[in-house]
């Protein structure tokens, strides 16, 4: 009997997800006794009635590595431990269907699951592994905020988009003598903002790790204007906040969506700069989901393919409860427990942080 592997993609989409799926299938095709399936919308495909599980063969994955998104869909709502059930009064309650799901997968002859996702998905993977499911994790996030891996696929594509954003905004800022604030993604970690600031050459970069002092930001922009180069670019991560202040966001009304939906710090910053006395003309651009979509750059496709091949080999070797990781230019595996322990925050010793400071980019402190 063939060994069935189930692949699921969870959390926000990310350029490179399809490249991982294709690599798993291609690697499995080299072995006569494995078959790959995909669960639609993370684990929901298993739990839905009727189930939504599709066969992933060579034909299903042909050419998908250059496509953004994920051919098996994804979600950052609900999940086997928090399955939303509508109550008679119209409210929703999350119930734990994890045991039922594990039993279903066993009954259907699934040998292992490869779960491609961010910190939330990998926490679910760890809990499922503790309950006896054969799980291998593959890290995914454009934010690059998982500490167990030096880099996640999708991050460099997002940086490329953000850098192109700076490049385009510079020409308008320069022509109009303006300050343009560009808001990028980065919930807890400011890697996208920092990389785009260095690559694009911004004057200010505000990140979640360093609460900013608005007067320091004004000072840096005014200095730039005094140098008679009357324009400036400020890159701000969505999770940035002022000293003693809070992030800008709102609780989501979507059922099962637990994260606060961040967004709007760019506009708040513009107000704060005005209140702090900055006279320059200002505009705000929010890049939003442009950073998560579209064709993955070559680096991300290669990393994603490497993750997919390695994940299959971990299944073959029975290395369950582990996650694929990129460390020191190699692909290794780490225990899921380690993988979900810490965030990968921007720290002062990170080369990109030292570079930003070394080039006079104000980090708002
Ligand atoms: O975690 C990746 C991320 O893109 C964050 O940077 C952002 O806060 C979040 O996802 C947005 O998620 P959604 O697509 O649900 O709005």
XYZ file of C-alpha atoms and ligand atoms in Angstrom:
381
model
C 0.000 0.000 0.000
C 1.189 3.510 -0.841
C 2.225 5.858 1.972
C -0.020 8.901 1.796
C 1.352 12.343 2.691
C -1.049 15.219 3.302
C 0.164 18.759 2.579
C -1.537 21.792 4.148
C -0.786 25.518 3.818
C -1.886 27.687 6.773
C -1.779 31.351 7.771
C -1.405 34.283 5.387
C -0.304 33.419 1.847
C 3.290 34.008 0.869
C 5.245 33.915 -2.413
C 6.871 30.469 -2.656
C 4.121 28.293 -1.135
C 3.434 26.676 -4.509
C 7.148 26.096 -5.064
C 7.270 24.094 -1.793
C 4.217 22.038 -2.798
C 5.697 21.277 -6.229
C 9.052 20.236 -4.746
C 7.373 17.837 -2.277
C 5.428 16.231 -5.125
C 8.450 16.016 -7.448
C 10.593 14.463 -4.710
C 7.839 11.999 -3.756
C 7.458 11.014 -7.416
C 10.995 9.630 -7.324
C 9.821 7.033 -4.806
C 7.444 4.274 -5.926
C 5.581 3.990 -2.632
C 4.501 7.554 -1.782
C 1.470 9.602 -2.839
C 0.858 13.271 -2.041
C -2.506 14.900 -1.249
C -3.473 18.460 -0.418
C -5.943 19.610 2.224
C -7.874 22.670 1.052
C -7.551 25.751 3.337
C -5.103 24.389 5.880
C -6.666 21.601 7.970
C -10.194 22.747 7.119
C -10.203 20.411 4.109
C -10.016 17.420 6.448
C -12.703 18.661 8.821
C -15.170 19.989 6.289
C -18.183 17.946 5.340
C -17.784 16.847 2.598
C -14.006 16.706 2.971
C -11.870 18.712 0.565
C -8.716 16.736 -0.025
C -7.213 16.599 -3.502
C -4.558 14.401 -5.082
C -1.387 16.299 -5.904
C 0.396 14.576 -8.756
C 2.941 15.757 -11.284
C 0.251 17.239 -13.497
C -1.440 19.129 -10.637
C 1.812 20.925 -9.756
C 3.168 21.536 -13.264
C 4.518 25.074 -13.537
C 3.072 26.283 -10.219
C 6.449 27.316 -8.748
C 6.255 30.680 -10.471
C 2.769 31.441 -9.160
C 2.082 33.368 -5.960
C -0.549 32.223 -3.461
C -1.221 28.531 -2.901
C -3.116 26.132 -5.149
C -4.601 24.420 -2.066
C -5.794 27.630 -0.411
C -5.008 28.857 3.081
C -6.638 30.471 6.068
C -5.631 32.242 9.239
C -8.955 31.558 10.951
C -10.134 28.641 13.032
C -8.248 25.345 12.871
C -8.644 21.939 14.547
C -8.247 23.333 18.076
C -10.595 26.249 17.535
C -13.230 25.115 15.027
C -15.953 27.800 14.865
C -19.478 26.540 15.521
C -22.452 28.891 15.262
C -24.677 28.999 18.338
C -28.498 29.383 18.286
C -28.112 33.072 19.261
C -25.905 33.724 16.220
C -22.641 33.917 18.188
C -19.679 31.631 17.416
C -17.811 29.303 19.750
C -14.492 27.589 18.959
C -14.424 23.867 19.712
C -11.522 21.394 19.825
C -11.793 18.857 16.969
C -8.134 17.808 17.038
C -8.692 14.211 18.277
C -11.438 13.678 15.720
C -9.182 15.007 12.950
C -6.222 12.818 13.912
C -8.506 9.770 13.960
C -9.936 10.699 10.528
C -6.444 10.973 9.048
C -5.433 7.621 10.529
C -8.617 5.940 9.268
C -7.971 7.345 5.804
C -4.474 5.907 5.760
C -2.451 9.116 5.953
C 1.083 8.334 7.034
C 2.245 11.917 7.605
C 1.342 15.572 7.296
C 3.606 18.344 5.984
C 2.297 21.600 7.416
C 3.544 24.751 5.710
C 2.846 27.801 7.860
C 3.974 30.545 10.207
C 4.237 30.580 13.986
C 0.505 29.973 14.544
C 0.455 26.984 12.163
C 3.619 25.508 13.669
C 2.132 25.787 17.180
C -0.832 23.768 15.902
C 1.623 21.274 14.314
C 3.405 20.869 17.651
C 0.137 20.240 19.514
C -0.964 17.699 16.881
C 2.414 15.958 17.051
C 2.104 15.747 20.854
C -1.225 14.010 20.286
C 0.345 11.402 18.015
C 0.142 12.828 14.455
C 3.236 12.407 12.252
C 3.885 16.053 11.397
C 6.768 17.813 9.648
C 6.711 21.619 9.624
C 7.832 24.014 6.892
C 8.231 27.657 8.017
C 6.513 30.389 6.042
C 6.092 34.128 6.558
C 6.981 37.268 4.663
C 7.737 38.887 8.042
C 10.768 36.593 8.587
C 9.971 36.491 12.289
C 10.607 32.802 13.092
C 13.760 32.439 15.180
C 14.604 28.841 14.238
C 15.359 29.724 10.617
C 17.721 32.384 9.285
C 15.223 33.151 6.562
C 11.770 32.193 5.368
C 10.806 32.072 1.687
C 8.621 34.986 0.594
C 10.544 37.458 2.715
C 12.990 38.470 -0.018
C 10.138 38.859 -2.519
C 8.361 41.177 -0.063
C 11.604 43.141 0.404
C 11.908 43.466 -3.378
C 8.365 44.871 -3.632
C 8.971 47.277 -0.738
C 12.270 48.430 -2.232
C 10.617 49.079 -5.578
C 8.059 51.076 -3.582
C 10.797 53.304 -2.136
C 12.408 53.663 -5.574
C 9.140 54.875 -7.081
C 8.217 57.183 -4.197
C 11.642 58.861 -4.187
C 11.011 60.392 -7.603
C 7.744 61.996 -6.467
C 9.198 63.076 -3.113
C 12.141 64.701 -4.893
C 10.054 66.424 -7.551
C 7.613 67.869 -4.995
C 9.996 68.422 -2.045
C 7.875 66.123 0.032
C 8.161 63.699 2.881
C 6.613 60.402 1.822
C 5.790 57.851 4.484
C 5.631 54.281 3.219
C 3.940 51.715 5.487
C 5.042 48.110 5.036
C 4.069 44.813 6.683
C 5.861 43.545 9.771
C 3.654 42.746 12.722
C 6.252 42.006 15.405
C 9.514 42.284 13.499
C 10.778 45.079 11.272
C 12.888 43.071 8.819
C 10.987 44.113 5.681
C 11.139 47.786 6.712
C 14.855 47.674 7.575
C 15.871 45.906 4.376
C 13.766 48.226 2.197
C 15.155 51.272 4.032
C 18.746 50.214 3.391
C 18.135 48.990 -0.171
C 15.999 51.978 -1.172
C 17.909 54.585 0.842
C 15.352 56.077 3.225
C 16.149 58.672 5.891
C 13.972 57.158 8.624
C 12.903 53.596 9.377
C 10.534 52.808 12.231
C 10.147 49.225 13.399
C 8.146 47.387 16.090
C 11.270 46.607 18.129
C 12.198 50.280 18.693
C 9.361 52.535 19.933
C 10.042 55.899 18.303
C 10.474 59.394 19.713
C 8.592 61.687 17.317
C 10.949 64.606 18.028
C 13.925 62.516 16.907
C 12.119 61.745 13.665
C 11.363 65.444 13.097
C 15.008 66.297 13.828
C 16.276 63.831 11.217
C 13.851 65.051 8.546
C 14.625 68.716 9.237
C 18.351 67.995 9.022
C 17.756 66.448 5.648
C 15.863 69.566 4.512
C 18.575 71.851 5.901
C 21.089 70.016 3.766
C 19.021 71.528 0.940
C 17.964 68.140 -0.311
C 14.339 68.899 0.351
C 12.672 65.527 0.430
C 12.675 62.444 2.611
C 11.376 58.882 2.678
C 10.168 57.347 5.925
C 9.634 53.578 5.953
C 7.402 52.426 8.804
C 6.452 48.863 9.726
C 2.770 48.283 10.493
C 3.676 47.153 14.036
C 5.697 50.290 14.905
C 4.546 52.443 17.825
C 5.612 55.637 19.592
C 7.400 55.504 22.952
C 4.782 54.756 25.581
C 2.136 54.297 22.868
C 0.331 51.432 21.201
C 0.094 49.950 17.706
C -2.573 51.092 15.257
C -5.044 48.343 14.451
C -8.462 46.985 15.115
C -9.952 43.708 16.308
C -11.281 41.739 13.359
C -14.976 40.902 13.085
C -14.185 37.828 10.991
C -15.190 34.603 12.774
C -12.154 32.749 14.165
C -9.663 35.517 13.287
C -7.650 36.085 16.424
C -4.987 38.605 15.394
C -5.509 42.332 15.710
C -5.601 43.662 12.139
C -2.746 46.129 11.976
C -2.644 49.087 9.610
C -2.756 52.860 9.727
C 0.480 53.736 11.506
C 1.589 55.670 8.386
C -1.376 58.059 8.698
C -0.957 58.412 12.456
C 2.715 59.203 11.978
C 1.841 61.959 9.505
C -0.467 63.520 12.131
C 2.176 63.193 14.842
C 4.835 64.800 12.647
C 2.504 67.728 11.915
C 1.710 68.139 15.620
C 5.426 68.011 16.434
C 5.962 70.995 14.126
C 7.164 69.499 10.848
C 6.208 71.946 8.117
C 7.017 69.830 5.062
C 4.321 68.636 2.712
C 3.628 64.961 3.441
C 1.965 61.986 1.785
C 1.360 58.417 2.926
C 1.448 55.169 0.911
C 0.401 51.842 2.404
C 1.821 48.861 0.472
C -0.350 46.259 2.225
C -0.963 42.945 0.515
C 1.002 43.942 -2.585
C 3.949 42.609 -0.580
C 2.461 39.153 -0.223
C 1.284 38.428 -3.739
C 2.679 37.682 -7.144
C 5.658 35.878 -8.562
C 8.307 34.789 -6.036
C 11.821 35.986 -6.873
C 14.391 33.286 -7.757
C 15.931 33.176 -4.260
C 12.569 32.395 -2.684
C 11.799 29.711 -5.271
C 15.126 28.005 -4.575
C 14.656 28.195 -0.793
C 11.077 26.945 -1.092
C 12.155 24.047 -3.331
C 14.901 23.159 -0.841
C 12.385 23.184 2.010
C 9.990 20.946 0.051
C 12.621 18.335 -0.836
C 13.999 18.314 2.720
C 10.519 18.015 4.238
C 9.828 14.933 2.123
C 13.137 13.394 3.197
C 12.249 14.027 6.836
C 8.980 12.163 6.317
C 10.885 9.297 4.701
C 13.295 9.142 7.641
C 10.478 9.383 10.194
C 11.754 12.689 11.609
C 8.390 13.859 12.922
C 7.757 16.723 15.321
C 10.500 18.641 13.507
C 10.569 21.637 11.206
C 12.716 22.382 8.177
C 14.997 25.403 8.703
C 17.566 27.469 6.782
C 20.737 27.961 8.820
C 24.175 29.112 7.690
C 23.321 28.600 4.035
C 22.146 25.044 4.574
C 18.805 23.343 5.099
C 18.515 21.480 8.369
C 15.784 20.281 10.708
C 14.943 21.614 14.171
C 12.479 20.347 16.798
C 9.071 22.051 16.488
C 9.392 22.913 20.145
C 12.455 25.063 19.401
C 10.840 26.457 16.283
C 7.892 28.030 18.087
C 9.735 29.181 21.208
C 11.000 32.617 20.169
C 10.378 35.323 17.612
C 13.143 36.460 15.301
C 13.247 40.115 16.323
C 15.534 42.723 14.762
C 18.374 43.135 17.237
C 21.227 45.628 17.379
C 23.762 42.970 16.355
C 21.911 42.112 13.119
C 24.047 43.282 10.204
C 21.171 45.114 8.540
C 20.479 47.059 11.761
C 24.164 48.006 12.085
C 24.184 48.964 8.413
C 21.105 51.178 8.780
C 22.604 52.965 11.784
C 25.992 53.140 10.070
C 24.415 54.954 7.117
C 22.674 57.526 9.286
C 19.161 56.134 8.879
C 17.165 57.277 11.916
C 15.429 54.422 13.720
C 13.469 56.941 15.755
C 15.502 56.556 18.965
O 2.128 37.554 9.056
C 2.162 38.036 7.771
C 1.266 39.231 7.618
O 1.390 39.656 6.288
C 1.523 40.362 8.611
O 2.614 41.143 8.238
C 0.199 41.087 8.599
O -0.021 41.793 9.799
C -0.774 39.978 8.450
O -0.114 38.917 7.823
C -2.007 40.388 7.660
O -2.874 39.331 7.569
P -4.241 39.342 6.743
O -3.929 38.910 5.360
O -5.108 38.374 7.460
O -4.785 40.726 6.768
